[in-house]
PDB file of C-alpha atoms in Angstrom:
ATOM      1  CA  MET T   1       0.000   0.000   0.000  1.00 62.00           C
ATOM      2  CA  LYS T   2       2.822   2.396   0.911  1.00 63.00           C
ATOM      3  CA  SER T   3       4.499   1.551  -2.367  1.00 65.00           C
ATOM      4  CA  LYS T   4       1.392   2.470  -4.377  1.00 60.00           C
ATOM      5  CA  LEU T   5       0.929   5.763  -2.514  1.00 62.00           C
ATOM      6  CA  LEU T   6       4.582   6.654  -3.009  1.00 57.00           C
ATOM      7  CA  THR T   7       4.347   5.857  -6.730  1.00 61.00           C
ATOM      8  CA  ILE T   8       1.218   8.010  -7.082  1.00 63.00           C
ATOM      9  CA  ALA T   9       2.836  10.883  -5.156  1.00 58.00           C
ATOM     10  CA  ILE T  10       5.992  10.812  -7.284  1.00 63.00           C
ATOM     11  CA  THR T  11       3.986  10.617 -10.513  1.00 60.00           C
ATOM     12  CA  LEU T  12       1.779  13.541  -9.466  1.00 60.00           C
ATOM     13  CA  ALA T  13       4.789  15.638  -8.430  1.00 60.00           C
ATOM     14  CA  THR T  14       6.489  14.974 -11.765  1.00 61.00           C
ATOM     15  CA  ILE T  15       3.389  15.957 -13.741  1.00 60.00           C
ATOM     16  CA  LEU T  16       2.870  19.158 -11.746  1.00 56.00           C
ATOM     17  CA  GLN T  17       6.503  20.146 -12.144  1.00 58.00           C
ATOM     18  CA  GLY T  18       6.251  19.710 -15.916  1.00 52.00           C
ATOM     19  CA  ILE T  19       3.083  21.794 -16.106  1.00 49.00           C
ATOM     20  CA  GLY T  20       4.651  24.567 -14.042  1.00 54.00           C
ATOM     21  CA  GLN T  21       7.536  25.194 -16.425  1.00 58.00           C
ATOM     22  CA  VAL T  22       7.461  28.497 -18.276  1.00 55.00           C
ATOM     23  CA  PRO T  23       7.441  27.942 -22.054  1.00 60.00           C
ATOM     24  CA  GLN T  24      10.684  29.060 -23.697  1.00 76.00           C
ATOM     25  CA  LYS T  25       9.189  29.960 -27.085  1.00 82.00           C
ATOM     26  CA  ILE T  26       6.055  31.479 -28.520  1.00 84.00           C
ATOM     27  CA  SER T  27       4.638  30.336 -31.850  1.00 86.00           C
ATOM     28  CA  TYR T  28       3.737  33.406 -33.884  1.00 88.00           C
ATOM     29  CA  GLN T  29       2.167  33.505 -37.341  1.00 91.00           C
ATOM     30  CA  ALA T  30       1.474  36.496 -39.564  1.00 90.00           C
ATOM     31  CA  VAL T  31       0.474  37.285 -43.137  1.00 91.00           C
ATOM     32  CA  LEU T  32       2.720  40.012 -44.525  1.00 91.00           C
ATOM     33  CA  ARG T  33       1.282  42.516 -46.989  1.00 88.00           C
ATOM     34  CA  ASN T  34       2.550  45.554 -48.886  1.00 85.00           C
ATOM     35  CA  SER T  35       1.012  48.970 -48.276  1.00 83.00           C
ATOM     36  CA  ASP T  36      -1.420  48.329 -51.160  1.00 91.00           C
ATOM     37  CA  GLY T  37      -2.659  45.109 -49.505  1.00 90.00           C
ATOM     38  CA  THR T  38      -0.974  42.554 -51.756  1.00 93.00           C
ATOM     39  CA  VAL T  39       0.773  39.712 -49.965  1.00 93.00           C
ATOM     40  CA  ILE T  40       4.549  39.605 -49.806  1.00 93.00           C
ATOM     41  CA  ALA T  41       4.793  36.162 -51.400  1.00 96.00           C
ATOM     42  CA  SER T  42       7.863  33.915 -51.437  1.00 97.00           C
ATOM     43  CA  GLN T  43      10.292  36.645 -50.402  1.00 96.00           C
ATOM     44  CA  PRO T  44      13.034  36.733 -47.780  1.00 97.00           C
ATOM     45  CA  VAL T  45      12.210  39.108 -44.923  1.00 97.00           C
ATOM     46  CA  ASN T  46      13.598  40.119 -41.547  1.00 96.00           C
ATOM     47  CA  VAL T  47      10.936  40.106 -38.831  1.00 95.00           C
ATOM     48  CA  LYS T  48      11.792  42.002 -35.659  1.00 95.00           C
ATOM     49  CA  ILE T  49       9.779  40.986 -32.600  1.00 94.00           C
ATOM     50  CA  THR T  50       9.894  43.189 -29.504  1.00 94.00           C
ATOM     51  CA  LEU T  51       8.209  42.323 -26.212  1.00 93.00           C
ATOM     52  CA  ARG T  52       7.311  45.284 -24.000  1.00 95.00           C
ATOM     53  CA  LYS T  53       5.957  45.318 -20.478  1.00 95.00           C
ATOM     54  CA  ALA T  54       3.000  47.290 -19.095  1.00 94.00           C
ATOM     55  CA  ALA T  55       2.015  49.160 -22.302  1.00 95.00           C
ATOM     56  CA  ALA T  56       2.364  49.210 -26.086  1.00 95.00           C
ATOM     57  CA  ASP T  57       5.132  51.793 -25.686  1.00 96.00           C
ATOM     58  CA  GLY T  58       6.468  50.281 -22.447  1.00 96.00           C
ATOM     59  CA  THR T  59       9.921  49.122 -21.486  1.00 96.00           C
ATOM     60  CA  VAL T  60      11.512  46.628 -23.879  1.00 94.00           C
ATOM     61  CA  VAL T  61      12.072  43.283 -22.117  1.00 92.00           C
ATOM     62  CA  TYR T  62      12.988  41.166 -25.156  1.00 91.00           C
ATOM     63  CA  THR T  63      13.834  41.712 -28.801  1.00 91.00           C
ATOM     64  CA  GLU T  64      14.746  39.325 -31.573  1.00 92.00           C
ATOM     65  CA  THR T  65      15.211  39.554 -35.346  1.00 93.00           C
ATOM     66  CA  ILE T  66      14.301  36.459 -37.343  1.00 93.00           C
ATOM     67  CA  ASN T  67      15.260  35.911 -40.986  1.00 94.00           C
ATOM     68  CA  GLN T  68      12.674  33.944 -42.920  1.00 94.00           C
ATOM     69  CA  THR T  69      11.112  33.519 -46.360  1.00 96.00           C
ATOM     70  CA  THR T  70       7.359  34.031 -46.687  1.00 96.00           C
ATOM     71  CA  THR T  71       5.164  31.314 -48.190  1.00 96.00           C
ATOM     72  CA  ALA T  72       3.296  31.762 -51.480  1.00 97.00           C
ATOM     73  CA  GLN T  73       0.438  33.159 -49.374  1.00 95.00           C
ATOM     74  CA  GLY T  74       2.711  35.651 -47.581  1.00 94.00           C
ATOM     75  CA  VAL T  75       2.718  33.726 -44.296  1.00 93.00           C
ATOM     76  CA  VAL T  76       5.623  33.596 -41.845  1.00 94.00           C
ATOM     77  CA  ASN T  77       5.667  31.068 -39.004  1.00 92.00           C
ATOM     78  CA  LEU T  78       8.002  32.162 -36.231  1.00 91.00           C
ATOM     79  CA  SER T  79       9.269  30.664 -32.994  1.00 88.00           C
ATOM     80  CA  VAL T  80       9.921  33.697 -30.833  1.00 88.00           C
ATOM     81  CA  GLY T  81      12.374  33.035 -28.038  1.00 84.00           C
ATOM     82  CA  GLY T  82      15.350  31.562 -29.821  1.00 75.00           C
ATOM     83  CA  GLY T  83      17.442  34.713 -29.517  1.00 68.00           C
ATOM     84  CA  ASP T  84      20.280  34.794 -27.038  1.00 63.00           C
ATOM     85  CA  ALA T  85      20.450  38.459 -26.014  1.00 61.00           C
ATOM     86  CA  VAL T  86      18.134  38.002 -23.005  1.00 70.00           C
ATOM     87  CA  SER T  87      16.895  34.850 -21.352  1.00 75.00           C
ATOM     88  CA  PHE T  88      13.306  34.226 -22.414  1.00 75.00           C
ATOM     89  CA  ALA T  89      12.611  32.958 -18.881  1.00 76.00           C
ATOM     90  CA  ALA T  90      13.567  36.392 -17.497  1.00 82.00           C
ATOM     91  CA  ILE T  91      10.523  38.042 -19.102  1.00 86.00           C
ATOM     92  CA  PRO T  92       8.065  39.171 -16.391  1.00 89.00           C
ATOM     93  CA  TRP T  93       5.116  37.061 -17.572  1.00 84.00           C
ATOM     94  CA  ASP T  94       3.106  38.044 -14.490  1.00 87.00           C
ATOM     95  CA  GLU T  95       2.813  41.567 -15.950  1.00 90.00           C
ATOM     96  CA  ASN T  96       0.992  42.745 -19.083  1.00 92.00           C
ATOM     97  CA  ILE T  97       3.200  41.953 -22.078  1.00 92.00           C
ATOM     98  CA  PHE T  98       2.802  43.536 -25.525  1.00 94.00           C
ATOM     99  CA  ILE T  99       4.269  42.209 -28.774  1.00 93.00           C
ATOM    100  CA  GLN T 100       5.480  44.620 -31.463  1.00 95.00           C
ATOM    101  CA  THR T 101       6.083  43.357 -35.000  1.00 94.00           C
ATOM    102  CA  GLU T 102       8.343  45.074 -37.525  1.00 94.00           C
ATOM    103  CA  VAL T 103       9.270  43.827 -41.008  1.00 94.00           C
ATOM    104  CA  LYS T 104      12.079  44.649 -43.405  1.00 95.00           C
ATOM    105  CA  LYS T 105      12.148  43.307 -46.957  1.00 93.00           C
ATOM    106  CA  GLU T 106      15.477  43.060 -48.786  1.00 91.00           C
ATOM    107  CA  SER T 107      14.576  46.158 -50.811  1.00 90.00           C
ATOM    108  CA  ASP T 108      13.733  48.250 -47.718  1.00 92.00           C
ATOM    109  CA  ALA T 109      16.203  50.553 -45.999  1.00 94.00           C
ATOM    110  CA  SER T 110      14.615  50.181 -42.565  1.00 96.00           C
ATOM    111  CA  PHE T 111      12.017  48.212 -40.623  1.00 95.00           C
ATOM    112  CA  GLN T 112       8.315  48.995 -41.077  1.00 92.00           C
ATOM    113  CA  ASP T 113       6.280  48.890 -37.852  1.00 92.00           C
ATOM    114  CA  LEU T 114       3.214  46.663 -38.308  1.00 89.00           C
ATOM    115  CA  GLY T 115       1.811  47.406 -34.875  1.00 91.00           C
ATOM    116  CA  THR T 116       1.778  46.340 -31.259  1.00 94.00           C
ATOM    117  CA  THR T 117      -0.800  44.205 -29.474  1.00 92.00           C
ATOM    118  CA  GLN T 118      -1.181  42.784 -25.987  1.00 92.00           C
ATOM    119  CA  ILE T 119      -0.529  39.106 -25.367  1.00 88.00           C
ATOM    120  CA  LEU T 120      -3.756  38.351 -23.545  1.00 83.00           C
ATOM    121  CA  GLU T 121      -3.183  34.911 -22.054  1.00 68.00           C
ATOM    122  CA  ASN T 122      -0.918  31.963 -22.281  1.00 55.00           C
ATOM    123  CA  LEU T 123      -1.178  28.434 -20.972  1.00 49.00           C
ATOM    124  CA  HIS T 124       1.251  29.182 -18.150  1.00 51.00           C
ATOM    125  CA  GLN T 125      -1.006  31.980 -16.819  1.00 50.00           C
ATOM    126  CA  ILE T 126      -4.230  30.009 -17.245  1.00 49.00           C
ATOM    127  CA  LEU T 127      -3.003  27.022 -15.245  1.00 46.00           C
ATOM    128  CA  PHE T 128      -1.675  29.036 -12.329  1.00 47.00           C
TER     129      PHE T 128
END
């Protein structure tokens, strides 16, 4: 009986520890369009992701530039959090976090700001 209880306790502790880990990446998908609304299809782009705390113009807590080629439909699928400038785990997820997206095509001289939006919830916050 003690053996079964110990096995259940260890299993439960292992599961809870796994659930409590902060995710180290965010999946992010966007459709990129030119100013006239046409998709930026099958082109290499630099996507700059900036995470800010408290407000859309708040303090920068993480930034990363990802080089990728859009699909034929202009879609980019990103894994934000692979950069090494700041530990992704150091982001204050218990505060309001906003994500800013900027894009630079090869023909552009600088990044174009596509906007900033609040990250409303994530699995880590919902569970705890």
